Amino acid sequence: MEYLLNPNNQFSDGPLSIILGHSGSSSRHLKKYAKIWFDRGFNVITLPHSIDTSCVFYEDIGIIILKCLDDHFKNKKNKRMICFHLISAGSMFFGKLLEYFKTKNEYSYLFNLICGVVYDSAPLVDENDSICGSLAVAGVDILNLENDFIKTKIDKLYLEIFSPIWKKITSNLYKHLISPLNKWPHLVISSPNDFVILSIHTFIDDVKLIPGMKEYKNYNNNNNNNNNNNNNNLYIIEKVFQSEHCLHLLRNPKEYIESVNQLIDLAFLNHKNQLKSKL
């Protein structure tokens, strides 16, 4: 885990973005995503994801993040606002953090500071996604399974060990990602050429069932008609690229950044409405 202060000193007390990377991601790679948030005045925490997703099982890592957040917000000058940027299997760790927010009372207040979440090539919804994820991380060409499945005994052993683990993670943690309590705007970035996340439309449909959630394509009409509604910024933005799994920023940098900025705009509105509701 790496805590990155905004390089612009005027934003040292700014809001916080937490970037949870995909399997095998590095701190250097995640800094490309961090720059998007730096440019909007955020400080950033990055968590690269181990190749076997084992960090999801290590409670210590989750507690370290919670303590880091708690320490950050003990400074009353810091803007009390959190956004998450999830990439592929990083969404599973987010599910684990949501579980902690609900079960560890001393950190439960952090849940109410979440103002927006980006899902990039995520989440892993069901067993099919977890198996495809396991295959991809194992190096199996999932587009040519007949020729490539299974290449070696090592690949087979990998699947026997980790596919059940991924299945367990997705089934246990997915429910936290679609909770009706998740009252924040969502950005879901996907692609028809992403052959790991096969069930993305199931997730999108489940998010739309969150009370008050609306489709962003209707943003202007809803915003004009519901100016007095504190939830008028509760939207799901669907962005579809043609790039491969986890390569959307690399292949479509301009459009990708524009989409994240749309989410950030809504997140700031969400934060503003939260403050109004406390008056």
Coordinates of C-alpha atoms in Angstrom, one line a residue:
M1 CA 0.0 0.0 0.0
E2 CA 1.2 3.5 -0.8
Y3 CA -0.1 6.8 0.4
L4 CA 0.5 9.6 -2.2
L5 CA 0.1 13.2 -1.2
N6 CA -1.1 15.4 -4.0
P7 CA 2.0 17.0 -5.6
N8 CA 0.2 20.4 -5.5
N9 CA 0.5 21.6 -1.9
Q10 CA -2.7 23.6 -2.1
F11 CA -4.6 20.2 -2.1
S12 CA -2.7 18.6 0.8
D13 CA -6.0 18.6 2.8
G14 CA -8.1 17.5 -0.2
P15 CA -10.4 14.5 -0.4
L16 CA -9.1 10.9 -0.8
S17 CA -9.2 8.4 -3.6
I18 CA -8.3 4.8 -3.0
I19 CA -7.2 2.8 -6.1
L20 CA -7.4 -1.0 -5.8
G21 CA -5.5 -2.6 -8.6
H22 CA -5.9 -5.7 -10.7
S23 CA -4.1 -8.9 -10.1
G24 CA -0.4 -8.4 -10.8
S25 CA -0.6 -4.6 -10.9
S26 CA 2.3 -2.5 -9.6
S27 CA 2.5 0.8 -7.8
R28 CA 4.1 2.3 -10.9
H29 CA 1.2 1.2 -13.0
L30 CA -1.4 2.6 -10.6
K31 CA 0.2 6.0 -10.5
K32 CA -1.1 6.5 -14.0
Y33 CA -4.6 6.3 -12.6
A34 CA -3.6 8.4 -9.6
K35 CA -2.8 11.3 -11.8
I36 CA -6.4 11.6 -12.8
W37 CA -7.3 12.1 -9.2
F38 CA -4.4 14.4 -8.4
D39 CA -5.6 16.7 -11.2
R40 CA -8.9 17.0 -9.4
G41 CA -7.4 17.8 -6.0
F42 CA -7.4 14.4 -4.4
N43 CA -4.8 12.7 -2.4
V44 CA -4.4 9.0 -3.2
I45 CA -3.9 5.6 -1.6
T46 CA -2.9 2.8 -4.1
L47 CA -3.0 -0.9 -3.4
P48 CA -1.5 -3.2 -6.0
H49 CA -3.1 -6.6 -6.1
S50 CA -1.1 -9.8 -5.7
I51 CA -1.2 -12.2 -8.6
D52 CA -3.2 -14.8 -6.6
T53 CA -5.6 -12.3 -5.0
S54 CA -4.5 -13.5 -1.6
C55 CA -4.5 -10.0 -0.1
V56 CA -8.3 -10.3 0.0
F57 CA -7.9 -12.9 2.8
Y58 CA -5.4 -11.0 4.9
E59 CA -7.4 -9.1 7.4
D60 CA -4.2 -7.2 8.4
I61 CA -4.1 -5.4 5.0
G62 CA -7.8 -4.3 5.4
I63 CA -7.2 -3.1 8.9
I64 CA -4.1 -1.2 7.8
I65 CA -6.2 0.7 5.2
L66 CA -8.9 1.4 7.7
K67 CA -6.4 2.8 10.2
C68 CA -4.8 4.9 7.4
L69 CA -8.2 6.3 6.6
D70 CA -9.0 6.9 10.2
D71 CA -5.7 8.7 10.8
H72 CA -6.2 10.8 7.6
F73 CA -9.6 12.0 8.9
K74 CA -8.5 12.7 12.4
N75 CA -7.0 15.8 10.8
K76 CA -10.1 17.9 10.9
K77 CA -8.8 20.1 8.0
N78 CA -8.9 17.2 5.6
K79 CA -12.0 17.1 3.4
R80 CA -14.2 14.3 4.6
M81 CA -14.8 12.6 1.3
I82 CA -13.7 9.2 -0.2
C83 CA -13.8 7.9 -3.7
F84 CA -12.7 4.4 -4.9
H85 CA -11.2 3.4 -8.2
L86 CA -11.5 -0.3 -8.7
I87 CA -9.7 -2.3 -11.4
S88 CA -10.7 -5.9 -12.0
A89 CA -10.1 -8.1 -9.0
G90 CA -9.6 -4.9 -6.9
S91 CA -13.4 -4.8 -6.7
M92 CA -13.3 -7.9 -4.5
F93 CA -11.1 -6.2 -2.0
F94 CA -13.5 -3.3 -2.0
G95 CA -16.2 -5.8 -1.1
K96 CA -14.1 -6.8 1.8
L97 CA -13.6 -3.2 2.9
L98 CA -17.4 -2.7 2.8
E99 CA -17.8 -5.7 5.0
Y100 CA -15.3 -4.2 7.5
F101 CA -17.2 -0.9 7.5
K102 CA -20.3 -2.8 8.7
T103 CA -18.6 -5.1 11.2
K104 CA -15.9 -2.9 12.8
N105 CA -17.8 -0.2 14.7
E106 CA -14.8 2.1 15.2
Y107 CA -14.5 2.5 11.4
S108 CA -18.1 2.4 10.4
Y109 CA -18.3 6.2 10.0
L110 CA -15.9 5.8 7.0
F111 CA -18.8 4.2 5.0
N112 CA -20.7 7.5 5.1
L113 CA -17.8 9.4 3.6
I114 CA -17.9 7.4 0.3
C115 CA -19.1 9.7 -2.5
G116 CA -18.3 7.8 -5.7
V117 CA -16.9 4.6 -7.1
V118 CA -15.3 3.7 -10.4
Y119 CA -15.5 0.0 -11.6
D120 CA -13.0 -0.6 -14.4
S121 CA -13.1 -4.1 -15.9
A122 CA -15.0 -5.1 -12.7
P123 CA -16.5 -6.6 -10.7
L124 CA -16.1 -10.4 -10.8
V125 CA -19.8 -11.3 -10.5
D126 CA -20.1 -15.1 -10.4
E127 CA -18.4 -18.4 -10.9
N128 CA -17.9 -17.9 -14.6
D129 CA -16.1 -14.6 -14.0
S130 CA -13.9 -16.1 -11.3
I131 CA -12.9 -19.1 -13.5
C132 CA -12.1 -16.8 -16.5
G133 CA -10.1 -14.6 -14.2
S134 CA -8.2 -17.6 -12.9
L135 CA -7.5 -18.8 -16.4
A136 CA -6.3 -15.3 -17.5
V137 CA -4.0 -14.9 -14.6
A138 CA -2.6 -18.4 -15.1
G139 CA -1.6 -17.4 -18.7
V140 CA -4.2 -19.5 -20.5
D141 CA -5.5 -18.1 -23.7
I142 CA -9.2 -18.1 -22.9
L143 CA -10.1 -17.3 -26.5
N144 CA -8.6 -20.6 -27.7
L145 CA -9.4 -23.0 -24.9
E146 CA -9.5 -26.0 -27.1
N147 CA -5.9 -25.5 -28.2
D148 CA -4.6 -24.1 -24.9
F149 CA -6.6 -25.7 -22.1
I150 CA -4.8 -27.0 -20.1
K151 CA -1.2 -26.5 -21.2
T152 CA 0.7 -27.8 -18.3
K153 CA 0.2 -29.6 -15.0
I154 CA 1.2 -26.3 -13.3
D155 CA -1.8 -24.5 -15.0
K156 CA -4.1 -27.3 -13.9
L157 CA -2.8 -27.1 -10.3
Y158 CA -3.3 -23.3 -10.4
L159 CA -6.9 -23.7 -11.4
E160 CA -7.6 -26.4 -8.8
I161 CA -6.3 -24.2 -6.1
F162 CA -7.4 -20.7 -7.1
S163 CA -10.6 -21.1 -9.0
P164 CA -12.5 -22.3 -5.9
I165 CA -10.9 -19.4 -4.0
W166 CA -12.1 -16.8 -6.5
K167 CA -15.5 -18.4 -6.5
K168 CA -15.7 -18.1 -2.7
I169 CA -14.6 -14.5 -2.8
T170 CA -17.1 -13.5 -5.5
S171 CA -20.1 -15.2 -3.9
N172 CA -19.3 -13.9 -0.4
L173 CA -18.4 -10.3 -1.3
Y174 CA -20.5 -9.5 -4.3
K175 CA -23.6 -8.8 -2.1
H176 CA -21.7 -5.8 -0.5
L177 CA -21.2 -4.2 -3.9
I178 CA -24.9 -4.1 -4.7
S179 CA -26.2 -3.2 -1.2
P180 CA -29.2 -0.7 -1.2
L181 CA -27.1 1.3 1.2
N182 CA -24.6 2.2 -1.5
K183 CA -25.9 5.7 -2.1
W184 CA -23.2 7.0 -4.3
P185 CA -22.7 7.5 -8.1
H186 CA -21.2 4.6 -10.0
L187 CA -19.0 4.6 -13.1
V188 CA -18.9 1.2 -14.8
I189 CA -16.3 0.8 -17.5
S190 CA -16.6 -2.3 -19.7
S191 CA -16.0 -3.7 -23.1
P192 CA -17.5 -6.4 -25.4
N193 CA -13.9 -7.5 -25.9
D194 CA -13.3 -8.1 -22.2
F195 CA -13.6 -11.9 -22.0
V196 CA -12.8 -12.0 -18.2
I197 CA -15.8 -10.1 -16.9
L198 CA -18.6 -11.9 -18.6
S199 CA -21.4 -10.9 -16.3
I200 CA -21.0 -7.1 -16.2
H201 CA -24.6 -6.6 -17.3
T202 CA -25.8 -8.5 -14.3
F203 CA -23.9 -6.1 -12.1
I204 CA -25.2 -3.0 -13.9
D205 CA -28.8 -4.3 -13.6
D206 CA -28.3 -4.9 -9.9
V207 CA -26.8 -1.4 -9.3
K208 CA -29.9 0.1 -11.0
L209 CA -32.0 -1.6 -8.4
I210 CA -30.4 0.5 -5.6
P211 CA -33.2 2.9 -4.5
G212 CA -32.9 6.3 -6.2
M213 CA -30.3 5.2 -8.8
K214 CA -30.8 6.6 -12.3
E215 CA -29.1 6.3 -15.6
Y216 CA -26.6 9.1 -16.4
K217 CA -27.9 9.5 -19.9
N218 CA -31.0 11.1 -18.3
Y219 CA -28.8 13.4 -16.1
N220 CA -29.8 16.7 -17.5
N221 CA -33.6 16.1 -17.4
N222 CA -33.5 14.6 -13.9
N223 CA -31.2 17.3 -12.6
N224 CA -33.5 20.1 -13.9
N225 CA -36.7 18.5 -12.6
N226 CA -35.3 17.4 -9.1
N227 CA -33.2 20.3 -7.9
N228 CA -34.6 19.9 -4.4
N229 CA -33.9 16.2 -4.3
N230 CA -30.8 15.4 -2.3
N231 CA -30.3 12.2 -4.3
N232 CA -30.5 13.9 -7.7
N233 CA -26.9 13.1 -8.3
L234 CA -27.3 9.3 -7.7
Y235 CA -26.4 8.0 -11.1
I236 CA -24.8 5.1 -12.8
I237 CA -22.6 6.1 -15.7
E238 CA -22.0 3.3 -18.2
K239 CA -18.9 3.7 -20.4
V240 CA -18.3 1.0 -23.1
F241 CA -14.9 0.8 -24.9
Q242 CA -13.7 -1.8 -27.4
S243 CA -10.4 -2.4 -25.6
E244 CA -9.3 -5.5 -23.7
H245 CA -9.5 -6.3 -20.0
C246 CA -7.8 -3.7 -17.9
L247 CA -6.5 -1.8 -20.9
H248 CA -9.1 0.9 -21.2
L249 CA -7.0 3.8 -19.9
L250 CA -4.1 2.7 -22.1
R251 CA -6.1 2.4 -25.3
N252 CA -8.6 5.3 -24.7
P253 CA -6.8 7.8 -22.5
K254 CA -8.9 10.9 -23.4
E255 CA -12.3 9.3 -23.2
Y256 CA -11.3 7.4 -20.1
I257 CA -10.3 10.5 -18.2
E258 CA -13.4 12.3 -19.3
S259 CA -15.6 9.5 -17.9
V260 CA -13.8 9.5 -14.5
N261 CA -14.1 13.3 -14.4
Q262 CA -17.9 12.9 -14.9
L263 CA -17.9 10.6 -11.9
I264 CA -15.9 13.0 -9.8
D265 CA -18.3 15.9 -10.7
L266 CA -21.1 13.8 -9.3
A267 CA -19.1 12.7 -6.3
F268 CA -18.5 16.4 -5.4
L269 CA -22.3 17.0 -5.7
N270 CA -22.9 13.9 -3.5
H271 CA -20.5 15.3 -0.9
K272 CA -22.3 18.7 -1.0
N273 CA -25.7 17.1 -0.6
Q274 CA -24.4 15.0 2.4
L275 CA -23.3 18.3 4.1
K276 CA -26.7 19.9 3.4
S277 CA -28.5 16.9 4.9
K278 CA -26.7 17.4 8.2
L279 CA -27.8 21.0 8.5

